[in-house]
Amino acid sequence: MNMMAATLSRKLPVSRLIAHARCIQSTVTWQAETTSGVKPFHHQEILELERPPEVTLRKLTDKYVETTRLGDHTFLRVDPRALTLLSEEAMVDMAHLYRTSHLKQLANILEDPEASKNDRFIATEMLKNACVSAGMVLPGCQDTGTGICIGKKGQYVLTDGRDEESISRGIYNTYTGKNLRYSQVAPLDMYTEVNTRTNLPAQVEIYATGSDRYDFLFLAKGGGSANKTFLYQKTKALLNPEKLLEFVYEKIQTLGTQACPPYHLALVVGGTSAEFNLKTVKLATSRYLDTLPASGNEHGRGFRDLELEQQIWKLSQKTGIGAQFGGKYFCHDVRVIRLPRHGASCPVGLGVSCSADRQILGSITHEGVFLEQLETNPAQFLPEVDSTALSEDVAQINVNRPMAEVLADLSKISVQTRVTLTGTLIVARDIAHARLKERLDSGEGLPDYFKQHPVIYAGPSKTPEYMLSGSCYGVYWPHDGWANGSVRGRVSEGRRKYGHDCQGQPE
């Protein structure tokens, strides 16, 4: 008799022991029946693409790779220089070039009779930006982003084991050697930070696959679009058409224009964790998941809901926000991904890729090192457009006047109105604003010149040697919120002296 049975026999009468034994027998029988009906094991990759992303690759080199035979398998040996070269070239191309599909979407706005004149103006300016940045000197946006690399390394790929370091070195080479901005700040303690002056650290994630190749997705995520990434912890109650569309319509309006629409919008419903949901949002905004299946299965396969994508795209048009202040093109397109979830949790993620739409694919195979071919001739998408057809009303504002007069003129202008600025502007961004707030909190007040001139809320990228400024955008009016319109850094004196305009996205 085991100890448990001995204990029961001392405390329970025989009749109770018999009843207890019958209960145990019944439980064992039920467990046996349940076990015999267990669903067979089936491995399901949650983000299982039906086919690889469809892109054209260009060969960077056939150096730095070789094959070697070990036992029954052929392995691909990758020199660290291949990883450095690939990441360096990826960051250079992303900062200056765009995918052809993205540029076509901008061109489509100009051909759409339903597009507002503001939509057309913004699309035209962005195509102009693309033409300037394709010169490979000024980046397409002042915020050249955080360097991100997601790698899928086959088990038959051999490296020196320091892949993250080699990839980071390539990112370092680009940010220190080109006219890009250093945006990464390192905490010395909880409250003290310093700029790393290299744009490192990068975010590098490497996953294992069963192949003999090394595939990559590189991104450069700026603060604007990163700050428009949201997680909502919802419940099963959201999962009906009426409630979900009502929820989405409310939330997409909170995105606003700060991240520079038109957006590539992604909605992800479900996920085995909050962090997996948001990772899927990032992949969806880069169109990396476009070849997911269009339906789920009983094993938990993630899928694209193509019908809901179109419904939400039409909702985005109904907002009236458009491509920055009035119109139809708040979004170029929408991706909706449905994932499996824990029954007691329903994470919903929302995010965008902004007008500085930066992602690029790369691969290392036995044939060499390859990188996605981005568009080098964006001018083909830029038709000759009469500027008078781009907006019904362009307000001319001279800011070299008392601020009260400037603000009075601005108060008469509707939010959809394009504004042309003439005069002196101050460049300042988050760190400067924090310093100014410290002055206000301590009773010192603002310096007079901050009261007398508008502030460009901008952090320009590095200035090329022969130019007036690096890429920059944005404008802020003291005490009266954001001014609306495109600011391309056109400074008459600088244009006469240097013969060019500053490059930058409209804000």
Coordinates of N, CA, C and O in Angstrom, one line a residue, residues 196-276:
T196 N 25.3 59.2 -29.9 CA 26.4 58.2 -30.1 C 27.4 58.6 -31.2 O 28.5 58.1 -31.3
R197 N 27.0 59.6 -32.0 CA 27.8 60.1 -33.1 C 28.1 59.1 -34.2 O 29.0 59.4 -35.0
T198 N 27.4 58.0 -34.3 CA 27.6 57.0 -35.3 C 26.3 56.5 -35.8 O 26.3 55.7 -36.8
N199 N 25.2 56.8 -35.2 CA 23.9 56.2 -35.4 C 23.8 54.8 -35.0 O 22.8 54.1 -35.3
L200 N 24.8 54.3 -34.3 CA 24.7 53.0 -33.6 C 24.2 53.2 -32.2 O 24.3 54.3 -31.7
P201 N 23.6 52.2 -31.6 CA 23.5 50.8 -32.1 C 22.4 50.6 -33.1 O 21.4 51.4 -33.1
A202 N 22.6 49.6 -33.9 CA 21.6 49.2 -34.9 C 20.8 48.1 -34.2 O 21.2 47.5 -33.2
Q203 N 19.6 47.9 -34.8 CA 18.8 46.7 -34.3 C 19.0 45.6 -35.3 O 18.6 45.7 -36.4
V204 N 19.6 44.5 -34.8 CA 19.9 43.4 -35.7 C 19.3 42.1 -35.1 O 19.6 41.8 -33.9
E205 N 18.5 41.5 -35.8 CA 17.8 40.2 -35.4 C 18.1 39.2 -36.4 O 17.9 39.4 -37.6
I206 N 18.6 38.0 -36.0 CA 18.9 36.9 -36.9 C 18.2 35.6 -36.5 O 18.2 35.2 -35.3
Y207 N 17.5 35.0 -37.4 CA 16.7 33.9 -37.2 C 17.2 32.7 -38.0 O 17.9 32.9 -39.0
A208 N 17.0 31.5 -37.6 CA 17.5 30.3 -38.2 C 16.4 29.7 -39.2 O 15.2 29.7 -38.9
T209 N 16.9 29.2 -40.3 CA 16.1 28.5 -41.3 C 16.8 27.2 -41.7 O 18.0 27.0 -41.3
G210 N 16.2 26.4 -42.5 CA 16.8 25.1 -42.9 C 17.5 25.2 -44.2 O 17.8 24.1 -44.8
S211 N 17.8 26.4 -44.7 CA 18.3 26.5 -46.1 C 19.8 26.7 -46.1 O 20.5 26.6 -45.1
D212 N 20.4 26.9 -47.3 CA 21.8 27.1 -47.5 C 22.0 28.5 -48.0 O 23.0 28.8 -48.8
R213 N 21.2 29.5 -47.6 CA 21.3 30.9 -48.0 C 21.0 31.8 -46.8 O 20.5 31.4 -45.8
Y214 N 21.4 33.1 -47.0 CA 21.3 34.0 -46.0 C 20.4 35.2 -46.5 O 20.9 35.9 -47.5
D215 N 19.2 35.4 -46.1 CA 18.3 36.4 -46.6 C 18.1 37.5 -45.6 O 18.1 37.3 -44.3
F216 N 17.9 38.7 -46.1 CA 17.8 39.9 -45.2 C 16.7 40.9 -45.6 O 16.3 41.0 -46.8
L217 N 16.1 41.5 -44.6 CA 15.3 42.7 -44.8 C 15.9 43.8 -44.0 O 16.1 43.7 -42.8
F218 N 16.3 44.9 -44.7 CA 16.8 46.1 -44.0 C 15.8 47.1 -44.0 O 15.0 47.3 -45.0
L219 N 15.7 47.9 -42.9 CA 14.8 49.0 -42.8 C 15.6 50.2 -42.2 O 16.5 50.0 -41.4
A220 N 15.1 51.4 -42.4 CA 15.6 52.6 -41.7 C 14.4 53.3 -41.2 O 13.6 53.9 -42.0
K221 N 14.1 53.1 -40.0 CA 12.8 53.6 -39.4 C 13.0 54.9 -38.7 O 13.7 55.0 -37.7
G222 N 12.4 56.0 -39.2 CA 12.5 57.3 -38.6 C 11.6 57.4 -37.4 O 10.7 56.6 -37.2
G223 N 11.8 58.5 -36.6 CA 11.0 58.7 -35.5 C 9.5 59.0 -35.8 O 8.6 58.6 -35.1
G224 N 9.3 59.6 -36.9 CA 7.9 60.0 -37.3 C 7.0 58.8 -37.4 O 6.0 58.7 -36.8
S225 N 7.4 57.8 -38.2 CA 6.6 56.6 -38.4 C 6.7 55.7 -37.2 O 5.7 55.0 -36.8
A226 N 7.8 55.6 -36.6 CA 7.9 54.8 -35.4 C 7.0 55.2 -34.3 O 6.4 54.4 -33.5
N227 N 6.8 56.6 -34.2 CA 6.0 57.1 -33.1 C 4.5 56.9 -33.4 O 3.6 57.2 -32.6
K228 N 4.2 56.5 -34.6 CA 2.8 56.2 -35.0 C 2.6 54.7 -35.1 O 1.8 54.2 -35.9
T229 N 3.2 54.0 -34.2 CA 3.0 52.5 -34.0 C 2.3 52.3 -32.7 O 2.7 52.7 -31.6
F230 N 1.1 51.7 -32.7 CA 0.3 51.6 -31.5 C -0.2 50.1 -31.3 O -0.4 49.4 -32.2
L231 N -0.3 49.8 -30.0 CA -0.8 48.5 -29.6 C -2.0 48.8 -28.7 O -2.0 49.6 -27.8
Y232 N -3.1 48.0 -29.0 CA -4.4 48.1 -28.3 C -4.7 46.7 -27.8 O -4.7 45.8 -28.5
Q233 N -4.9 46.6 -26.5 CA -5.2 45.3 -25.9 C -6.8 45.2 -25.8 O -7.4 45.8 -25.0
K234 N -7.3 44.4 -26.8 CA -8.8 44.3 -26.9 C -9.2 42.9 -26.5 O -8.5 42.1 -26.0
T235 N -10.5 42.6 -26.8 CA -11.1 41.3 -26.5 C -11.8 40.8 -27.7 O -12.0 41.5 -28.7
K236 N -12.4 39.6 -27.5 CA -13.2 39.0 -28.5 C -14.3 39.9 -29.0 O -14.8 39.8 -30.1
A237 N -14.8 40.7 -28.1 CA -15.9 41.6 -28.4 C -15.7 42.5 -29.7 O -16.6 42.9 -30.3
L238 N -14.4 42.7 -30.0 CA -14.0 43.6 -31.1 C -14.2 42.8 -32.4 O -14.3 43.5 -33.5
L239 N -14.3 41.5 -32.4 CA -14.2 40.7 -33.6 C -15.5 40.5 -34.2 O -16.0 39.4 -34.4
N240 N -16.1 41.6 -34.7 CA -17.3 41.5 -35.6 C -17.1 42.7 -36.5 O -16.5 43.7 -36.2
P241 N -17.6 42.6 -37.7 CA -17.4 43.6 -38.8 C -17.7 45.1 -38.3 O -16.9 46.0 -38.6
E242 N -18.8 45.3 -37.7 CA -19.3 46.6 -37.4 C -18.3 47.2 -36.3 O -17.9 48.4 -36.5
K243 N -18.1 46.5 -35.3 CA -17.2 47.0 -34.2 C -15.8 47.2 -34.7 O -15.2 48.2 -34.3
L244 N -15.3 46.3 -35.5 CA -13.9 46.4 -35.9 C -13.7 47.7 -36.8 O -12.7 48.4 -36.6
L245 N -14.6 47.8 -37.8 CA -14.4 49.0 -38.7 C -14.7 50.3 -37.9 O -14.0 51.3 -38.2
E246 N -15.6 50.3 -37.0 CA -15.8 51.5 -36.1 C -14.5 51.8 -35.4 O -14.1 53.0 -35.3
F247 N -13.9 50.8 -34.8 CA -12.6 51.0 -34.0 C -11.5 51.5 -34.9 O -10.8 52.5 -34.6
V248 N -11.4 50.9 -36.1 CA -10.3 51.3 -37.0 C -10.5 52.7 -37.5 O -9.5 53.5 -37.5
Y249 N -11.7 53.1 -37.8 CA -11.9 54.4 -38.3 C -11.5 55.5 -37.3 O -10.9 56.5 -37.6
E250 N -11.9 55.2 -36.0 CA -11.5 56.1 -34.9 C -10.0 56.2 -34.8 O -9.4 57.3 -34.7
K251 N -9.3 55.0 -34.8 CA -7.9 55.0 -34.5 C -7.0 55.6 -35.7 O -6.0 56.2 -35.4
I252 N -7.4 55.4 -36.9 CA -6.6 55.9 -38.0 C -6.6 57.4 -38.0 O -5.6 58.0 -38.5
Q253 N -7.7 58.0 -37.6 CA -7.7 59.5 -37.5 C -6.7 60.0 -36.5 O -6.3 61.2 -36.6
T254 N -6.4 59.2 -35.5 CA -5.4 59.7 -34.5 C -4.0 59.7 -35.0 O -3.1 60.3 -34.4
L255 N -3.7 59.0 -36.2 CA -2.4 59.0 -36.7 C -2.0 60.4 -37.2 O -0.8 60.8 -37.1
G256 N -2.9 61.2 -37.6 CA -2.6 62.6 -38.0 C -1.6 62.6 -39.2 O -1.4 61.6 -39.9
T257 N -1.0 63.7 -39.4 CA -0.1 64.0 -40.5 C 1.4 64.1 -40.1 O 2.2 64.3 -41.0
Q258 N 1.7 63.9 -38.8 CA 3.1 64.2 -38.3 C 4.1 63.3 -38.9 O 5.3 63.6 -39.0
A259 N 3.6 62.1 -39.4 CA 4.6 61.1 -40.0 C 4.6 61.2 -41.5 O 5.2 60.3 -42.1
C260 N 4.0 62.2 -42.1 CA 4.1 62.5 -43.5 C 3.4 61.5 -44.3 O 4.0 60.6 -44.9
P261 N 2.0 61.6 -44.4 CA 1.3 60.8 -45.4 C 1.5 61.3 -46.8 O 2.1 62.3 -47.0
P262 N 1.1 60.5 -47.8 CA 0.3 59.2 -47.7 C 1.1 58.1 -47.1 O 2.3 57.9 -47.4
Y263 N 0.4 57.3 -46.3 CA 1.0 56.2 -45.6 C 0.8 54.8 -46.3 O -0.2 54.7 -47.0
H264 N 1.7 53.9 -46.0 CA 1.4 52.5 -46.2 C 1.0 52.0 -44.8 O 1.8 51.9 -43.9
L265 N -0.3 51.7 -44.6 CA -0.9 51.4 -43.3 C -1.0 49.9 -43.1 O -1.3 49.2 -44.0
A266 N -0.7 49.5 -41.9 CA -0.9 48.1 -41.5 C -1.7 47.9 -40.3 O -1.5 48.7 -39.3
L267 N -2.6 47.0 -40.3 CA -3.4 46.6 -39.1 C -3.2 45.1 -38.9 O -3.4 44.3 -39.8
V268 N -2.8 44.8 -37.7 CA -2.6 43.4 -37.3 C -3.5 43.0 -36.1 O -3.5 43.7 -35.1
V269 N -4.4 42.0 -36.3 CA -5.3 41.6 -35.3 C -4.9 40.2 -34.8 O -4.8 39.3 -35.6
G270 N -4.6 40.1 -33.5 CA -4.2 38.8 -32.9 C -2.7 38.8 -32.7 O -2.0 39.8 -32.8
G271 N -2.2 37.6 -32.4 CA -0.8 37.5 -32.1 C -0.6 36.7 -30.9 O -1.3 36.8 -29.9
T272 N 0.5 35.8 -30.8 CA 0.7 35.0 -29.7 C 1.3 35.8 -28.5 O 1.4 35.3 -27.4
S273 N 1.7 37.1 -28.8 CA 2.2 38.0 -27.8 C 2.0 39.4 -28.3 O 1.9 39.6 -29.5
A274 N 2.1 40.4 -27.4 CA 2.1 41.8 -27.9 C 3.3 42.1 -28.8 O 3.1 42.8 -29.8
E275 N 4.5 41.6 -28.4 CA 5.6 41.9 -29.2 C 5.6 41.3 -30.6 O 6.1 41.9 -31.6
F276 N 5.0 40.1 -30.7 CA 4.9 39.5 -32.0 C 3.9 40.2 -32.9 O 4.1 40.3 -34.1

